Amino acid sequence: MSETSEPPAGTPAPAPETGRVVVGVDGSPHSFRALDRAADEAYRRGVELEVLCGGSSARRGAYPETEADRERLRQATGQVAAEAAERARKRTPGLTVVATGVSEPAADALVHRSRTAQLTVVGTRGHGGFRGLLLGSVSLRLAAHAAGPLMVVRGEMPEPGATPGETVVGLKWEGATQPVEFGFRTAERSGSPLWVVHCWIYPMLPGVALRLSPKEPSTETRRAEQFVEDTLRPFRERYPNVRLGAEQHQGQAAEHLIKLSEGADMVVLGVRRQQRRLGLQLGPVVHAVLQHAKCSVVLVPVS
């Protein structure tokens, strides 16, 4: 299925939202890219931006960390946060920006703030010492533990005033509509087109690599089309101003989503974090998209 719908003229703009956007910075170029994106997101929402810099003690000796150590660390991280906050104010005049420096590790501080933030934003480390290892430890920790929507900033930043790329939403579970809601609200705010995709594959025989050939080739296709249509129907009515397109795709989800990320503004995915022996882990599709998408990725927790 592939379809688009144009918004009717004269639809009123949404009212300002409540809450805040939180971004983690550490003075590196990739954190400044996350800061710029977070400032833009906060401005679109009409909410406050909190710029947070965290750290961890360098002490590894036999002596415990003292309050004086923690205070020096807070001062150092506070300076980094203050300089980053000033950059955000210059980028988006009129935006309320709060700088926060803490002594606790950045990942812990951001996980805590994600419980009440409208959106948490972090950058990626970029190409590191290992081929294909693109996410830093803070990004991975947040991806596994953030309690609210998390944006991992990737790709090139659009020029100010440029036409926004598509917002792509991956639709997986029946009833888990939080990512769809996030995508519609984002598209309504930014004016970007919205593309919702549901990927599926035929079941496999146990222990055999060959896929089953369906008795009726169109049965699964029709089922997937109906799933997409049923999911989107209430959102069409609530967000008539959004330019919407949708498809069902037979094939591997990660591969197709990464392809769609080329030229997109963001890819939005739902996450059901799985508790395993080594702790909370991300599914293979989410992990692959985080590592290889050409644009920013937003993870939205679903129940």
Short mmCIF file of C-alpha atoms in Angstrom, two decimals:
data_model
loop_
_atom_site.label_atom_id
_atom_site.label_comp_id
_atom_site.label_asym_id
_atom_site.label_seq_id
_atom_site.Cartn_x
_atom_site.Cartn_y
_atom_site.Cartn_z
CA MET A 1 0.00 0.00 0.00
CA SER A 2 1.25 3.50 -0.79
CA GLU A 3 -0.78 6.64 -0.34
CA THR A 4 -0.55 10.32 0.46
CA SER A 5 -2.98 12.89 1.75
CA GLU A 6 -2.75 16.67 1.55
CA PRO A 7 -3.77 18.87 4.49
CA PRO A 8 -6.78 21.15 4.16
CA ALA A 9 -6.11 24.89 4.07
CA GLY A 10 -6.74 27.04 7.11
CA THR A 11 -6.09 24.45 9.78
CA PRO A 12 -5.00 26.27 12.99
CA ALA A 13 -1.51 25.77 14.38
CA PRO A 14 -1.13 23.66 17.54
CA ALA A 15 -0.91 25.38 20.92
CA PRO A 16 2.46 25.58 22.73
CA GLU A 17 3.35 22.44 24.65
CA THR A 18 4.49 21.99 28.23
CA GLY A 19 7.63 20.34 29.54
CA ARG A 20 11.21 20.78 28.39
CA VAL A 21 13.87 19.41 26.08
CA VAL A 22 17.08 18.12 27.70
CA VAL A 23 20.37 17.76 25.81
CA GLY A 24 23.65 16.26 26.96
CA VAL A 25 26.86 18.11 26.05
CA ASP A 26 30.54 17.52 26.73
CA GLY A 27 32.24 20.20 24.62
CA SER A 28 32.83 17.91 21.64
CA PRO A 29 31.73 18.69 18.05
CA HIS A 30 29.14 15.89 18.01
CA SER A 31 27.58 17.21 21.23
CA PHE A 32 27.34 20.69 19.70
CA ARG A 33 25.41 19.19 16.77
CA ALA A 34 23.05 17.60 19.29
CA LEU A 35 22.79 20.96 21.07
CA ASP A 36 21.82 22.77 17.86
CA ARG A 37 19.18 20.17 17.09
CA ALA A 38 17.84 20.24 20.64
CA ALA A 39 17.57 24.05 20.51
CA ASP A 40 15.56 23.79 17.29
CA GLU A 41 13.29 21.14 18.81
CA ALA A 42 12.69 23.18 21.96
CA TYR A 43 11.94 26.30 19.92
CA ARG A 44 9.37 24.47 17.76
CA ARG A 45 7.66 23.19 20.88
CA GLY A 46 7.80 26.51 22.71
CA VAL A 47 9.42 24.89 25.75
CA GLU A 48 12.54 25.35 27.86
CA LEU A 49 15.88 23.81 26.88
CA GLU A 50 18.05 22.31 29.63
CA VAL A 51 21.72 21.92 28.66
CA LEU A 52 23.35 19.31 30.88
CA CYS A 53 26.99 18.36 31.26
CA GLY A 54 27.84 15.44 33.52
CA GLY A 55 31.09 13.82 34.52
CA SER A 56 32.62 11.12 36.64
CA SER A 57 35.40 11.28 39.11
CA ALA A 58 38.87 10.58 37.80
CA ARG A 59 39.89 9.26 41.21
CA ARG A 60 40.60 5.52 41.16
CA GLY A 61 42.83 5.27 44.24
CA ALA A 62 42.27 3.93 47.70
CA TYR A 63 40.87 7.21 49.03
CA PRO A 64 37.16 7.95 48.71
CA GLU A 65 35.88 10.85 46.69
CA THR A 66 35.34 13.96 48.79
CA GLU A 67 32.74 16.67 48.58
CA ALA A 68 35.52 19.02 47.45
CA ASP A 69 36.21 16.68 44.52
CA ARG A 70 32.55 16.68 43.56
CA GLU A 71 32.34 20.46 43.83
CA ARG A 72 35.33 20.93 41.52
CA LEU A 73 33.69 18.58 39.04
CA ARG A 74 30.39 20.46 39.24
CA GLN A 75 32.21 23.71 38.55
CA ALA A 76 33.99 22.23 35.55
CA THR A 77 30.86 20.68 34.05
CA GLY A 78 28.89 23.81 34.87
CA GLN A 79 31.33 25.87 32.80
CA VAL A 80 30.94 23.53 29.81
CA ALA A 81 27.16 23.65 30.15
CA ALA A 82 27.14 27.45 30.45
CA GLU A 83 29.20 27.91 27.29
CA ALA A 84 26.96 25.49 25.42
CA ALA A 85 23.84 27.26 26.70
CA GLU A 86 25.14 30.57 25.37
CA ARG A 87 25.60 28.97 21.94
CA ALA A 88 21.96 27.80 22.05
CA ARG A 89 20.73 31.29 22.98
CA LYS A 90 22.60 32.82 20.04
CA ARG A 91 21.20 30.20 17.67
CA THR A 92 17.58 30.64 18.82
CA PRO A 93 16.99 34.12 20.28
CA GLY A 94 14.12 34.16 22.73
CA LEU A 95 14.55 30.52 23.76
CA THR A 96 14.69 29.92 27.51
CA VAL A 97 17.91 27.97 28.19
CA VAL A 98 19.06 26.57 31.54
CA ALA A 99 22.63 25.32 32.04
CA THR A 100 23.22 22.43 34.47
CA GLY A 101 26.53 20.94 35.54
CA VAL A 102 26.52 17.82 37.69
CA SER A 103 29.17 15.56 39.21
CA GLU A 104 27.36 12.31 38.49
CA PRO A 105 27.99 10.49 35.19
CA ALA A 106 26.20 12.07 32.24
CA ALA A 107 24.31 8.90 31.36
CA ASP A 108 22.88 8.58 34.87
CA ALA A 109 21.84 12.24 34.97
CA LEU A 110 20.17 12.08 31.56
CA VAL A 111 18.33 8.85 32.37
CA HIS A 112 16.97 10.52 35.51
CA ARG A 113 15.83 13.61 33.59
CA SER A 114 14.28 11.56 30.80
CA ARG A 115 11.51 10.59 33.22
CA THR A 116 10.05 14.09 33.07
CA ALA A 117 11.49 15.55 29.84
CA GLN A 118 9.40 15.91 26.71
CA LEU A 119 12.48 14.90 24.71
CA THR A 120 16.06 13.93 25.59
CA VAL A 121 18.74 14.59 22.95
CA VAL A 122 22.26 13.16 22.64
CA GLY A 123 24.85 13.04 19.88
CA THR A 124 26.83 10.19 18.41
CA ARG A 125 30.54 9.73 18.72
CA GLY A 126 31.02 9.25 14.97
CA HIS A 127 33.52 6.79 13.51
CA GLY A 128 35.69 5.59 16.36
CA GLY A 129 38.55 3.16 16.66
CA PHE A 130 36.45 0.15 15.65
CA ARG A 131 34.84 -0.07 12.25
CA GLY A 132 31.08 0.29 12.51
CA LEU A 133 31.08 1.29 16.20
CA LEU A 134 29.28 4.61 15.84
CA LEU A 135 27.54 5.14 19.16
CA GLY A 136 29.23 6.33 22.32
CA SER A 137 28.62 4.79 25.72
CA VAL A 138 26.25 7.59 26.80
CA SER A 139 24.12 7.19 23.66
CA LEU A 140 23.89 3.43 24.10
CA ARG A 141 23.06 3.72 27.80
CA LEU A 142 20.31 6.23 27.08
CA ALA A 143 18.96 4.11 24.22
CA ALA A 144 18.58 1.18 26.61
CA HIS A 145 17.27 3.05 29.66
CA ALA A 146 15.64 6.41 28.79
CA ALA A 147 12.13 6.61 30.20
CA GLY A 148 10.83 9.02 27.57
CA PRO A 149 11.46 9.83 23.90
CA LEU A 150 15.18 9.92 23.05
CA MET A 151 16.69 11.54 19.96
CA VAL A 152 20.12 10.35 18.84
CA VAL A 153 21.37 13.01 16.45
CA ARG A 154 22.94 11.67 13.26
CA GLY A 155 23.47 12.89 9.71
CA GLU A 156 23.95 16.44 8.49
CA MET A 157 22.18 19.37 10.14
CA PRO A 158 19.79 21.14 7.73
CA GLU A 159 20.43 24.77 6.95
CA PRO A 160 18.24 27.24 8.90
CA GLY A 161 15.01 27.78 6.99
CA ALA A 162 15.53 24.72 4.78
CA THR A 163 12.54 22.58 3.85
CA PRO A 164 12.43 19.73 6.41
CA GLY A 165 12.86 16.18 5.25
CA GLU A 166 10.38 13.41 5.91
CA THR A 167 9.56 12.12 9.35
CA VAL A 168 9.63 8.32 8.98
CA VAL A 169 7.82 6.15 11.53
CA GLY A 170 8.34 2.41 11.78
CA LEU A 171 5.10 0.68 12.76
CA LYS A 172 5.47 -2.73 14.37
CA TRP A 173 3.11 -3.70 17.18
CA GLU A 174 -0.67 -3.54 17.19
CA GLY A 175 -1.88 -1.05 19.78
CA ALA A 176 1.58 0.46 20.36
CA THR A 177 0.75 3.83 18.85
CA GLN A 178 3.11 6.08 20.86
CA PRO A 179 5.66 6.30 18.00
CA VAL A 180 2.87 7.14 15.54
CA GLU A 181 1.60 9.87 17.87
CA PHE A 182 5.13 11.26 18.16
CA GLY A 183 5.53 11.25 14.38
CA PHE A 184 2.24 13.05 13.74
CA ARG A 185 2.97 15.72 16.33
CA THR A 186 6.48 16.23 14.95
CA ALA A 187 5.23 16.53 11.38
CA GLU A 188 2.52 18.98 12.43
CA ARG A 189 5.04 21.19 14.24
CA SER A 190 7.70 21.20 11.53
CA GLY A 191 5.52 20.99 8.44
CA SER A 192 7.46 17.95 7.26
CA PRO A 193 5.81 15.11 5.34
CA LEU A 194 5.11 11.99 7.40
CA TRP A 195 5.79 8.49 6.08
CA VAL A 196 4.60 5.49 8.11
CA VAL A 197 5.91 2.05 7.17
CA HIS A 198 5.10 -1.42 8.42
CA CYS A 199 7.64 -4.09 7.48
CA TRP A 200 6.88 -7.80 7.59
CA ILE A 201 8.31 -11.10 6.40
CA TYR A 202 6.82 -14.53 5.82
CA PRO A 203 7.30 -17.03 8.67
CA MET A 204 10.17 -19.51 8.51
CA LEU A 205 10.06 -23.27 8.94
CA PRO A 206 11.65 -24.30 12.25
CA GLY A 207 15.32 -25.05 11.72
CA VAL A 208 15.14 -24.31 7.99
CA ALA A 209 16.44 -21.20 6.27
CA LEU A 210 13.88 -21.33 3.45
CA ARG A 211 10.80 -19.14 3.84
CA LEU A 212 7.32 -20.53 3.43
CA SER A 213 5.51 -19.73 0.23
CA PRO A 214 1.99 -18.50 1.08
CA LYS A 215 -0.99 -20.37 -0.30
CA GLU A 216 -2.46 -17.04 -1.33
CA PRO A 217 0.30 -14.51 -2.15
CA SER A 218 -1.95 -11.54 -1.42
CA THR A 219 -3.28 -12.66 1.97
CA GLU A 220 -0.41 -11.36 4.09
CA THR A 221 -0.20 -8.21 1.98
CA ARG A 222 -3.87 -7.42 2.55
CA ARG A 223 -3.48 -8.12 6.25
CA ALA A 224 -0.53 -5.72 6.48
CA GLU A 225 -2.41 -3.04 4.52
CA GLN A 226 -5.39 -3.35 6.85
CA PHE A 227 -3.14 -3.11 9.90
CA VAL A 228 -1.63 0.14 8.64
CA GLU A 229 -5.02 1.57 7.67
CA ASP A 230 -6.64 0.69 11.01
CA THR A 231 -3.73 2.17 12.97
CA LEU A 232 -3.66 5.47 11.06
CA ARG A 233 -7.41 6.09 10.80
CA PRO A 234 -7.84 7.96 14.14
CA PHE A 235 -4.69 9.99 13.54
CA ARG A 236 -5.91 11.20 10.16
CA GLU A 237 -8.90 12.73 11.90
CA ARG A 238 -6.87 14.29 14.73
CA TYR A 239 -4.09 15.66 12.51
CA PRO A 240 -5.72 16.76 9.25
CA ASN A 241 -2.89 19.23 8.57
CA VAL A 242 -0.23 16.53 8.21
CA ARG A 243 0.86 15.38 4.75
CA LEU A 244 0.70 11.63 5.22
CA GLY A 245 2.04 8.71 3.24
CA ALA A 246 2.04 5.05 4.26
CA GLU A 247 3.20 1.67 3.00
CA GLN A 248 3.50 -1.95 3.93
CA HIS A 249 6.82 -3.50 2.95
CA GLN A 250 7.66 -7.16 2.63
CA GLY A 251 11.27 -7.52 3.70
CA GLN A 252 13.77 -6.86 6.45
CA ALA A 253 12.78 -3.86 8.55
CA ALA A 254 16.26 -2.57 9.38
CA GLU A 255 17.42 -2.56 5.78
CA HIS A 256 14.32 -0.73 4.55
CA LEU A 257 14.34 1.84 7.37
CA ILE A 258 18.00 2.65 6.78
CA LYS A 259 17.23 3.16 3.10
CA LEU A 260 14.32 5.47 3.97
CA SER A 261 16.59 7.45 6.30
CA GLU A 262 18.48 8.85 3.31
CA GLY A 263 17.17 12.38 2.94
CA ALA A 264 14.79 12.04 5.89
CA ASP A 265 14.77 14.37 8.88
CA MET A 266 14.31 11.59 11.42
CA VAL A 267 13.31 7.96 11.85
CA VAL A 268 10.97 7.24 14.77
CA LEU A 269 10.89 3.75 16.29
CA GLY A 270 9.08 2.21 19.21
CA VAL A 271 11.15 0.33 21.77
CA ARG A 272 10.11 -2.43 24.13
CA ARG A 273 13.23 -2.83 26.20
CA GLN A 274 13.93 -6.47 27.00
CA GLN A 275 15.31 -7.54 30.35
CA ARG A 276 17.98 -10.16 29.70
CA ARG A 277 20.78 -11.76 31.69
CA LEU A 278 23.18 -8.93 30.85
CA GLY A 279 20.59 -6.22 31.56
CA LEU A 280 18.28 -4.22 29.35
CA GLN A 281 19.07 -4.67 25.67
CA LEU A 282 17.78 -3.23 22.41
CA GLY A 283 16.27 -5.31 19.65
CA PRO A 284 18.31 -5.99 16.47
CA VAL A 285 16.28 -3.63 14.27
CA VAL A 286 16.62 -0.69 16.66
CA HIS A 287 20.32 -1.36 17.14
CA ALA A 288 20.98 -1.58 13.38
CA VAL A 289 19.08 1.65 12.64
CA LEU A 290 20.89 3.48 15.45
CA GLN A 291 24.23 2.40 14.03
CA HIS A 292 23.61 3.02 10.33
CA ALA A 293 20.78 5.53 9.78
CA LYS A 294 21.63 8.59 7.67
CA CYS A 295 19.52 10.89 9.83
CA SER A 296 18.58 11.34 13.47
CA VAL A 297 16.77 8.48 15.20
CA VAL A 298 14.07 8.89 17.87
CA LEU A 299 13.27 6.02 20.22
CA VAL A 300 9.84 6.14 21.84
CA PRO A 301 9.11 3.70 24.70
CA VAL A 302 5.94 1.64 24.26
CA SER A 303 4.15 -0.46 26.82
#
